[in-house]
Coordinates of N, CA and C in Angstrom, one line a residue:
Chain A
D10 N 70.6 95.3 53.1 CA 71.9 95.1 53.8 C 73.0 95.1 52.7
A11 N 74.2 95.6 53.1 CA 75.3 95.7 52.2 C 75.8 94.2 51.9
K12 N 76.2 94.0 50.7 CA 76.7 92.7 50.3 C 78.2 92.6 50.8
T13 N 78.6 91.3 51.0 CA 80.0 91.1 51.4 C 80.6 90.2 50.4
T14 N 81.9 90.3 50.2 CA 82.7 89.4 49.4 C 83.8 88.8 50.2
Q15 N 83.9 87.5 50.1 CA 84.9 86.7 50.8 C 85.6 85.8 49.8
P16 N 86.8 85.4 50.0 CA 87.4 84.4 49.2 C 86.8 83.1 49.4
P17 N 86.6 82.2 48.5 CA 85.9 81.0 48.7 C 86.6 80.0 49.6
S18 N 87.9 80.1 49.6 CA 88.7 79.1 50.4 C 90.1 79.7 50.8
M19 N 90.6 79.2 51.9 CA 92.0 79.5 52.2 C 92.5 78.4 53.1
D20 N 93.8 78.2 53.1 CA 94.5 77.3 54.0 C 95.3 78.1 55.0
C21 N 95.6 77.4 56.1 CA 96.4 78.1 57.2 C 97.1 77.0 57.9
A22 N 98.4 77.3 58.3 CA 99.2 76.3 59.1 C 98.8 76.4 60.5
E23 N 98.7 75.2 61.1 CA 98.4 75.1 62.6 C 99.4 75.9 63.4
G24 N 98.9 76.7 64.3 CA 99.8 77.5 65.2 C 100.1 78.9 64.7
R25 N 99.8 79.1 63.4 CA 100.0 80.4 62.8 C 98.7 81.2 62.9
A26 N 98.8 82.5 62.7 CA 97.7 83.4 62.7 C 96.9 83.2 61.3
A27 N 95.6 83.2 61.4 CA 94.8 83.1 60.2 C 94.1 84.5 60.0
N28 N 94.3 85.1 58.8 CA 93.7 86.4 58.6 C 92.7 86.2 57.5
L29 N 91.4 86.4 57.8 CA 90.3 86.2 56.9 C 89.8 87.5 56.4
P30 N 89.9 87.8 55.1 CA 89.4 89.1 54.6 C 88.0 89.1 54.3
C31 N 87.4 90.3 54.3 CA 86.0 90.5 53.9 C 85.8 91.9 53.3
N32 N 85.3 92.0 52.1 CA 85.0 93.2 51.5 C 83.5 93.6 51.6
H33 N 83.3 94.8 52.1 CA 81.9 95.3 52.2 C 81.9 96.8 51.8
S34 N 82.2 97.0 50.6 CA 82.4 98.4 50.1 C 81.2 99.2 50.1
T35 N 80.0 98.6 50.2 CA 78.8 99.5 50.1 C 78.2 99.6 51.5
I36 N 78.9 99.3 52.5 CA 78.4 99.4 53.9 C 78.0 100.8 54.3
S37 N 76.9 100.9 55.0 CA 76.4 102.1 55.5 C 76.8 102.4 56.9
G38 N 76.7 103.6 57.4 CA 77.1 104.0 58.7 C 76.4 103.3 59.8
N39 N 75.2 102.8 59.6 CA 74.4 102.1 60.6 C 74.5 100.6 60.5
E40 N 75.5 100.1 59.8 CA 75.5 98.6 59.7 C 76.7 98.0 60.4
Y41 N 76.4 97.0 61.2 CA 77.4 96.2 61.9 C 78.1 95.2 61.0
V42 N 79.3 94.8 61.4 CA 80.0 93.7 60.7 C 80.0 92.5 61.7
Y43 N 79.5 91.4 61.3 CA 79.5 90.2 62.1 C 80.3 89.1 61.5
W44 N 80.9 88.2 62.3 CA 81.6 87.0 61.9 C 81.0 85.8 62.6
Y45 N 80.7 84.8 61.8 CA 80.3 83.5 62.3 C 81.1 82.4 61.7
R46 N 81.1 81.3 62.3 CA 81.7 80.1 61.6 C 80.8 78.9 61.8
Q47 N 81.0 77.9 60.9 CA 80.2 76.7 61.0 C 81.1 75.5 60.8
I48 N 81.3 74.8 61.8 CA 82.1 73.5 61.7 C 81.1 72.5 61.2
H49 N 81.7 71.6 60.4 CA 80.9 70.5 59.7 C 79.9 69.9 60.7
S50 N 78.6 69.8 60.2 CA 77.6 69.1 60.9 C 77.1 69.8 62.2
Q51 N 77.5 71.0 62.4 CA 77.1 71.8 63.5 C 76.4 73.1 63.1
G52 N 75.6 73.7 64.0 CA 75.0 75.0 63.7 C 76.1 76.1 63.7
P53 N 75.8 77.2 63.0 CA 76.8 78.3 63.1 C 77.1 78.8 64.5
Q54 N 78.3 79.3 64.7 CA 78.7 79.8 65.9 C 79.1 81.3 65.8
Y55 N 78.6 82.1 66.6 CA 78.9 83.5 66.6 C 80.4 83.7 67.1
I56 N 81.1 84.6 66.4 CA 82.5 84.8 66.8 C 82.7 86.2 67.4
I57 N 82.3 87.2 66.6 CA 82.6 88.6 67.0 C 81.8 89.5 66.1
H58 N 81.6 90.8 66.6 CA 81.0 91.8 65.7 C 81.6 93.2 66.1
G59 N 81.4 94.1 65.2 CA 81.9 95.5 65.4 C 81.2 96.5 64.5
L60 N 81.2 97.7 64.9 CA 80.6 98.8 64.2 C 81.7 99.7 63.5
K61 N 82.5 100.2 64.3 CA 83.6 101.1 63.8 C 85.0 100.7 64.3
N62 N 85.0 100.4 65.6 CA 86.3 100.1 66.2 C 86.7 98.7 66.1
N63 N 88.0 98.5 66.2 CA 88.5 97.1 66.3 C 88.0 96.4 67.5
E64 N 87.8 95.1 67.5 CA 87.2 94.4 68.6 C 88.1 93.1 68.8
T65 N 88.2 92.7 70.1 CA 88.9 91.5 70.4 C 88.1 90.7 71.5
N66 N 88.0 89.4 71.3 CA 87.5 88.6 72.4 C 88.3 87.3 72.5
E67 N 87.9 86.4 73.3 CA 88.7 85.2 73.5 C 88.9 84.3 72.3
M68 N 88.0 84.5 71.3 CA 88.1 83.7 70.1 C 89.0 84.4 69.0
A69 N 88.8 85.7 68.8 CA 89.4 86.3 67.6 C 89.5 87.8 67.8
S70 N 90.1 88.4 66.8 CA 90.1 89.9 66.7 C 89.5 90.3 65.4
L71 N 88.8 91.4 65.4 CA 88.2 92.0 64.2 C 88.8 93.3 64.0
I72 N 89.4 93.5 62.8 CA 90.0 94.7 62.4 C 89.1 95.3 61.2
I73 N 88.6 96.5 61.5 CA 87.7 97.2 60.5 C 88.5 98.4 60.0
T74 N 88.6 98.5 58.7 CA 89.4 99.7 58.1 C 88.7 101.0 58.4
E75 N 89.4 102.1 58.4 CA 88.9 103.3 58.8 C 87.7 103.8 57.9
D76 N 87.7 103.4 56.6 CA 86.6 103.8 55.8 C 85.5 102.7 55.9
R77 N 85.7 101.7 56.7 CA 84.7 100.6 56.9 C 84.4 99.8 55.7
K78 N 85.1 99.9 54.6 CA 84.8 99.2 53.4 C 85.3 97.7 53.4
S79 N 86.1 97.4 54.4 CA 86.6 96.0 54.5 C 87.0 95.7 55.9
S80 N 87.1 94.4 56.2 CA 87.5 94.0 57.6 C 88.3 92.7 57.5
T81 N 89.0 92.4 58.6 CA 89.7 91.2 58.6 C 89.5 90.5 60.0
L82 N 89.1 89.3 59.9 CA 89.0 88.4 61.1 C 90.4 87.8 61.4
I83 N 90.9 87.9 62.6 CA 92.2 87.3 62.9 C 92.0 86.2 63.9
L84 N 92.4 85.0 63.6 CA 92.4 83.9 64.5 C 93.9 83.8 64.9
P85 N 94.3 84.2 66.2 CA 95.7 84.4 66.5 C 96.6 83.2 66.4
H86 N 96.1 82.0 66.8 CA 96.9 80.8 66.8 C 95.9 79.7 66.3
A87 N 95.9 79.5 65.0 CA 94.9 78.6 64.5 C 95.2 77.1 64.9
T88 N 94.1 76.4 65.2 CA 94.2 75.0 65.5 C 93.4 74.2 64.5
L89 N 93.6 72.9 64.5 CA 92.9 72.0 63.6 C 91.4 72.2 63.8
R90 N 90.9 72.5 65.0 CA 89.5 72.6 65.3 C 88.9 73.9 64.8
D91 N 89.8 74.8 64.3 CA 89.3 76.0 63.6 C 88.9 75.8 62.2
T92 N 89.1 74.6 61.7 CA 88.7 74.3 60.3 C 87.2 74.4 60.2
A93 N 86.7 75.3 59.3 CA 85.3 75.6 59.3 C 85.0 76.5 58.1
V94 N 83.7 76.8 57.9 CA 83.3 77.8 57.0 C 83.1 79.1 57.8
Y95 N 83.7 80.2 57.4 CA 83.6 81.4 58.1 C 82.8 82.4 57.3
Y96 N 81.8 83.0 58.0 CA 80.9 83.9 57.3 C 81.1 85.4 57.8
C97 N 81.2 86.3 56.9 CA 81.2 87.7 57.2 C 79.9 88.3 56.8
I98 N 79.2 89.0 57.7 CA 77.8 89.4 57.5 C 77.7 90.9 57.9
V99 N 77.0 91.6 57.1 CA 76.7 93.0 57.5 C 75.2 93.1 57.8
R100 N 74.9 93.8 58.8 CA 73.6 93.9 59.3 C 73.3 95.3 59.8
V101 N 72.1 95.8 59.4 CA 71.6 97.1 59.8 C 71.2 97.1 61.3
V102 N 71.7 98.1 62.0 CA 71.2 98.3 63.4 C 69.7 98.2 63.5
N103 N 69.2 97.4 64.4 CA 67.8 97.3 64.7 C 67.1 96.4 63.6
D104 N 67.8 95.8 62.7 CA 67.2 94.9 61.8 C 67.4 93.5 62.3
Y105 N 66.3 92.7 62.2 CA 66.4 91.3 62.8 C 67.0 90.4 61.8
K106 N 67.1 90.7 60.6 CA 67.6 89.8 59.6 C 69.1 89.7 59.5
L107 N 69.6 88.5 59.4 CA 71.0 88.3 59.2 C 71.2 87.4 58.0
S108 N 71.8 87.9 57.0 CA 71.9 87.1 55.7 C 73.2 86.5 55.6
F109 N 73.3 85.2 55.5 CA 74.5 84.4 55.4 C 74.8 84.2 53.9
G110 N 76.0 84.5 53.5 CA 76.4 84.2 52.2 C 77.1 82.9 52.1
A111 N 78.0 82.7 51.1 CA 78.7 81.5 50.9 C 79.9 81.3 51.9
G112 N 80.5 82.3 52.4 CA 81.5 82.3 53.3 C 82.9 81.8 52.8
T113 N 83.9 81.7 53.6 CA 85.2 81.2 53.3 C 85.4 79.9 54.0
T114 N 85.8 78.9 53.2 CA 86.1 77.6 53.8 C 87.6 77.6 54.2
V115 N 87.8 77.6 55.5 CA 89.2 77.7 56.0 C 89.6 76.3 56.5
T116 N 90.8 75.8 56.0 CA 91.3 74.5 56.3 C 92.6 74.8 57.0
V117 N 92.7 74.3 58.3 CA 93.9 74.4 59.1 C 94.7 73.1 58.9
R118 N 95.9 73.2 58.5 CA 96.7 72.0 58.2 C 97.8 71.9 59.3
A119 N 98.1 70.6 59.6 CA 99.1 70.4 60.7 C 100.5 70.6 60.1
Chain B
D14 N 76.5 78.8 79.8 CA 76.4 78.9 78.3 C 75.0 78.9 77.8
V15 N 74.7 79.6 76.8 CA 73.4 79.6 76.1 C 73.2 78.3 75.5
K16 N 72.0 77.7 75.7 CA 71.7 76.5 75.1 C 70.5 76.6 74.3
V17 N 70.6 76.2 73.0 CA 69.4 76.2 72.1 C 69.3 74.7 71.7
T18 N 68.1 74.2 72.1 CA 67.9 72.7 71.9 C 66.8 72.5 70.9
Q19 N 67.1 71.7 69.9 CA 66.1 71.4 68.9 C 65.7 69.9 69.1
S20 N 64.4 69.7 69.0 CA 63.8 68.5 69.5 C 64.3 67.2 68.8
S21 N 64.5 67.3 67.5 CA 64.9 66.1 66.8 C 66.1 66.4 65.9
R22 N 67.1 65.5 66.0 CA 68.3 65.7 65.1 C 68.0 65.2 63.7
Y23 N 67.3 64.2 63.6 CA 66.9 63.6 62.3 C 65.5 63.2 62.3
L24 N 64.8 63.6 61.2 CA 63.4 63.1 61.0 C 63.2 62.7 59.5
V25 N 62.3 61.7 59.4 CA 61.9 61.2 58.1 C 60.4 61.3 58.1
K26 N 59.9 62.0 57.1 CA 58.4 62.1 57.0 C 58.0 61.9 55.6
R27 N 56.7 61.6 55.4 CA 56.1 61.4 54.1 C 55.5 62.7 53.6
T28 N 55.4 62.8 52.3 CA 54.7 63.9 51.6 C 53.3 64.0 52.1
G29 N 52.9 65.3 52.5 CA 51.6 65.5 53.0 C 51.5 65.5 54.5
E30 N 52.4 65.0 55.2 CA 52.4 64.9 56.6 C 52.5 66.3 57.2
K31 N 52.0 66.5 58.4 CA 52.2 67.7 59.2 C 53.4 67.5 60.0
V32 N 54.4 68.4 60.0 CA 55.6 68.3 60.7 C 55.8 69.4 61.7
F33 N 56.2 69.0 62.9 CA 56.5 70.0 63.9 C 58.0 70.0 64.3
L34 N 58.7 71.1 64.2 CA 60.0 71.2 64.7 C 60.1 72.1 65.9
E35 N 60.6 71.6 67.0 CA 60.5 72.4 68.2 C 61.9 72.9 68.6
C36 N 61.9 74.1 69.2 CA 63.2 74.7 69.6 C 63.0 75.4 70.9
V37 N 63.9 75.1 71.8 CA 63.8 75.7 73.2 C 65.2 76.3 73.5
Q38 N 65.1 77.6 74.0 CA 66.3 78.2 74.5 C 66.2 78.5 76.0
D39 N 67.3 78.5 76.7 CA 67.3 78.6 78.1 C 67.9 79.9 78.7
M40 N 68.1 80.9 77.8 CA 68.7 82.2 78.3 C 67.8 83.4 78.2
D41 N 66.5 83.2 78.2 CA 65.6 84.3 78.3 C 65.8 85.3 77.1
H42 N 66.1 84.8 76.0 CA 66.3 85.7 74.8 C 65.0 86.1 74.2
E43 N 64.9 87.3 73.8 CA 63.7 87.8 73.2 C 63.4 87.3 71.8
N44 N 64.5 87.2 71.1 CA 64.4 86.9 69.6 C 64.7 85.4 69.4
M45 N 63.9 84.9 68.5 CA 64.1 83.5 68.0 C 63.9 83.4 66.5
F46 N 64.7 82.5 65.9 CA 64.7 82.5 64.4 C 64.7 81.0 63.9
W47 N 64.1 80.8 62.7 CA 64.2 79.6 62.0 C 64.9 79.8 60.7
Y48 N 65.9 79.1 60.4 CA 66.6 79.1 59.1 C 66.6 77.7 58.5
R49 N 66.7 77.6 57.2 CA 67.0 76.3 56.6 C 68.3 76.5 55.8
Q50 N 69.1 75.4 55.7 CA 70.4 75.4 55.1 C 70.4 74.3 54.0
D51 N 70.7 74.7 52.8 CA 70.8 73.8 51.7 C 72.1 74.0 50.9
P52 N 72.7 72.9 50.4 CA 74.0 73.0 49.7 C 73.8 74.0 48.6
G53 N 74.8 74.9 48.5 CA 74.8 75.9 47.4 C 73.9 77.1 47.6
L54 N 73.0 77.0 48.6 CA 72.1 78.1 48.9 C 72.3 78.8 50.2
G55 N 73.2 78.2 51.0 CA 73.5 78.8 52.3 C 72.4 78.8 53.3
L56 N 72.4 79.6 54.3 CA 71.3 79.7 55.3 C 70.3 80.7 54.8
R57 N 69.0 80.4 54.9 CA 68.0 81.3 54.5 C 67.0 81.4 55.6
L58 N 66.6 82.6 55.9 CA 65.7 82.9 57.0 C 64.2 82.6 56.7
I59 N 63.6 81.7 57.5 CA 62.2 81.4 57.2 C 61.2 82.3 58.0
Y60 N 61.4 82.3 59.3 CA 60.6 83.2 60.1 C 61.4 83.6 61.3
F61 N 61.0 84.7 61.9 CA 61.6 85.1 63.2 C 60.5 85.7 64.1
S62 N 60.9 85.7 65.4 CA 59.9 86.2 66.4 C 60.7 87.1 67.4
Y63 N 60.2 88.2 67.7 CA 60.9 89.1 68.6 C 60.2 89.2 70.0
D64 N 59.1 88.5 70.1 CA 58.4 88.5 71.4 C 57.3 87.4 71.3
V65 N 56.8 87.0 72.5 CA 55.8 86.0 72.5 C 54.6 86.4 71.7
K66 N 54.1 85.4 70.9 CA 53.0 85.6 70.0 C 53.3 86.5 68.8
M67 N 54.5 87.0 68.7 CA 54.8 87.9 67.6 C 55.7 87.1 66.6
K68 N 55.4 87.3 65.3 CA 56.2 86.6 64.3 C 56.3 87.5 63.1
E69 N 57.4 87.3 62.4 CA 57.6 88.1 61.1 C 58.2 87.1 60.1
K70 N 57.7 87.3 58.9 CA 58.2 86.5 57.8 C 59.7 86.8 57.4
G71 N 60.4 85.8 57.1 CA 61.8 86.0 56.7 C 61.8 86.0 55.1
D72 N 62.8 85.4 54.6 CA 63.0 85.5 53.1 C 62.2 84.4 52.4
I73 N 61.9 83.2 53.1 CA 61.3 82.1 52.4 C 60.2 81.5 53.3
P74 N 59.1 82.2 53.6 CA 58.1 81.7 54.5 C 57.1 80.8 53.9
E75 N 57.1 80.7 52.6 CA 56.0 79.9 51.9 C 56.1 78.4 52.3
G76 N 55.0 77.9 52.7 CA 54.9 76.5 53.1 C 55.2 76.2 54.6
Y77 N 55.5 77.3 55.3 CA 55.8 77.2 56.7 C 54.9 78.1 57.6
S78 N 54.7 77.7 58.8 CA 54.2 78.6 59.8 C 54.9 78.4 61.1
V79 N 54.7 79.3 62.0 CA 55.5 79.2 63.3 C 54.5 79.5 64.5
S80 N 55.0 79.2 65.6 CA 54.2 79.4 66.9 C 55.2 79.8 68.0
R81 N 54.8 80.8 68.7 CA 55.6 81.2 69.9 C 54.7 81.5 71.0
E82 N 54.3 80.5 71.8 CA 53.3 80.7 72.9 C 54.1 81.0 74.2
K83 N 55.3 80.6 74.3 CA 56.1 80.9 75.5 C 57.4 81.5 75.0
K84 N 58.0 82.3 75.8 CA 59.3 83.0 75.4 C 60.4 82.1 75.0
E85 N 60.5 80.9 75.7 CA 61.6 80.0 75.5 C 61.4 79.1 74.3
R86 N 60.2 79.0 73.7 CA 59.9 78.0 72.8 C 59.4 78.6 71.4
F87 N 60.0 78.1 70.4 CA 59.6 78.6 69.0 C 59.5 77.4 68.1
S88 N 58.3 77.2 67.6 CA 58.0 76.0 66.8 C 57.9 76.3 65.3
L89 N 58.4 75.5 64.5 CA 58.3 75.6 63.0 C 57.3 74.5 62.6
I90 N 56.3 74.8 61.8 CA 55.3 73.9 61.4 C 55.3 73.8 59.9
L91 N 55.4 72.6 59.3 CA 55.2 72.3 57.9 C 53.8 71.7 57.8
E92 N 52.8 72.5 57.3 CA 51.4 72.0 57.3 C 51.2 70.8 56.5
S93 N 51.9 70.7 55.4 CA 51.8 69.6 54.5 C 53.2 69.4 53.8
A94 N 54.0 68.6 54.4 CA 55.4 68.5 53.9 C 55.5 68.1 52.5
S95 N 56.5 68.7 51.8 CA 56.7 68.3 50.4 C 58.2 68.0 50.3
T96 N 58.6 67.3 49.2 CA 59.9 66.9 49.0 C 60.9 68.0 49.0
N97 N 60.5 69.2 48.5 CA 61.4 70.3 48.4 C 61.6 71.0 49.7
Q98 N 61.0 70.4 50.8 CA 61.3 70.9 52.1 C 62.3 70.0 52.9
T99 N 62.8 69.0 52.1 CA 63.9 68.3 52.7 C 65.1 69.2 52.8
S100 N 65.6 69.3 54.1 CA 66.7 70.3 54.3 C 67.2 70.1 55.8
M101 N 68.2 70.9 56.1 CA 68.7 71.1 57.5 C 68.0 72.3 58.0
Y102 N 67.3 72.2 59.2 CA 66.6 73.3 59.8 C 67.4 73.7 61.0
L103 N 67.6 75.0 61.1 CA 68.4 75.6 62.2 C 67.6 76.6 63.0
C104 N 67.6 76.4 64.3 CA 66.9 77.4 65.2 C 68.0 78.2 65.8
A105 N 67.7 79.5 66.1 CA 68.6 80.4 66.8 C 67.9 81.4 67.7
S106 N 68.6 81.9 68.6 CA 68.0 82.9 69.5 C 69.0 84.0 69.8
S107 N 68.5 85.2 70.2 CA 69.4 86.3 70.5 C 68.7 87.3 71.4
L108 N 69.5 88.1 72.1 CA 69.0 89.1 72.9 C 68.5 90.3 72.0
F109 N 67.6 91.1 72.6 CA 67.2 92.3 71.9 C 68.3 93.4 72.1
G110 N 68.5 94.2 71.1 CA 69.3 95.4 71.4 C 70.5 95.6 70.5
S111 N 70.3 96.5 69.5 CA 71.5 96.9 68.6 C 72.3 95.8 68.2
G112 N 73.6 95.8 68.6 CA 74.5 94.7 68.2 C 74.1 93.3 68.7
R113 N 73.5 93.3 69.9 CA 73.2 92.0 70.4 C 72.2 91.2 69.6
T114 N 71.3 91.9 69.0 CA 70.2 91.3 68.2 C 70.9 90.3 67.1
G115 N 72.0 90.7 66.6 CA 72.7 89.9 65.6 C 73.6 88.8 66.1
E116 N 73.7 88.8 67.5 CA 74.6 87.8 68.1 C 73.7 86.5 68.3
L117 N 73.6 85.7 67.3 CA 72.7 84.5 67.3 C 73.4 83.3 67.9
F118 N 72.7 82.6 68.7 CA 73.1 81.3 69.2 C 72.3 80.3 68.5
F119 N 72.9 79.3 67.9 CA 72.2 78.3 67.1 C 72.2 77.0 67.8
G120 N 71.1 76.3 67.4 CA 71.0 74.9 67.8 C 71.8 74.0 66.9
E121 N 71.8 72.7 67.2 CA 72.6 71.7 66.4 C 72.0 71.4 65.0
G122 N 70.7 71.8 64.9 CA 70.1 71.5 63.6 C 69.2 70.3 63.6
S123 N 68.2 70.3 62.8 CA 67.3 69.2 62.6 C 67.3 68.8 61.1
R124 N 67.8 67.6 60.8 CA 67.8 67.3 59.4 C 66.5 66.5 59.0
L125 N 65.7 67.1 58.2 CA 64.4 66.6 57.8 C 64.5 66.0 56.4
T126 N 64.0 64.8 56.2 CA 63.9 64.2 54.9 C 62.4 63.9 54.6
V127 N 61.9 64.4 53.5 CA 60.5 64.2 53.2 C 60.5 63.3 52.0
L128 N 59.9 62.1 52.1 CA 59.9 61.1 51.1 C 58.6 61.2 50.2

């Protein structure tokens, strides 16, 4: 699987959009981009995934660059409950393995 | 909502004991996974199963075994617990199929301490 690079931490103001970057410059054409988050003392929670196109669901939006070498997870209106570690993961289609890296610790401040 | 339930939230066991960690999911998912999470090491895949009675080794299977006799249940077994198996254990499940395989639903975790 392609490796991902994320900033170790970032702060965000409550009510503002949080833009979380992820670099995956060695991604292959058959690899998906997934985002998960883990709130303290809980199991990870799936947020969204995409292959080529941008995606949006009730939790977030995923923007993938045209060359697919990077992506951004957007939390449109961050709340204090969005404070968590966010993981960007790249996974090959039909591969069962999902490798979690260190992620980005996001702190939403009032 | 998908529910993945792990049998015990906290366990304390002694070195050499046999330990069973049970996981049940209620959404008829084909795939089930066991991870462990340690500070500084992130989540590491121990075993996964894509069908009843089928299992595959993950990245760190040594010292562990698994059992999947029914579709909804996936058990992690520590045959002889050791102190280096003190960790948070996380079970997850997912549907089969392209992107959905990677859409994991996790349980709350089982924190195991081996003395």
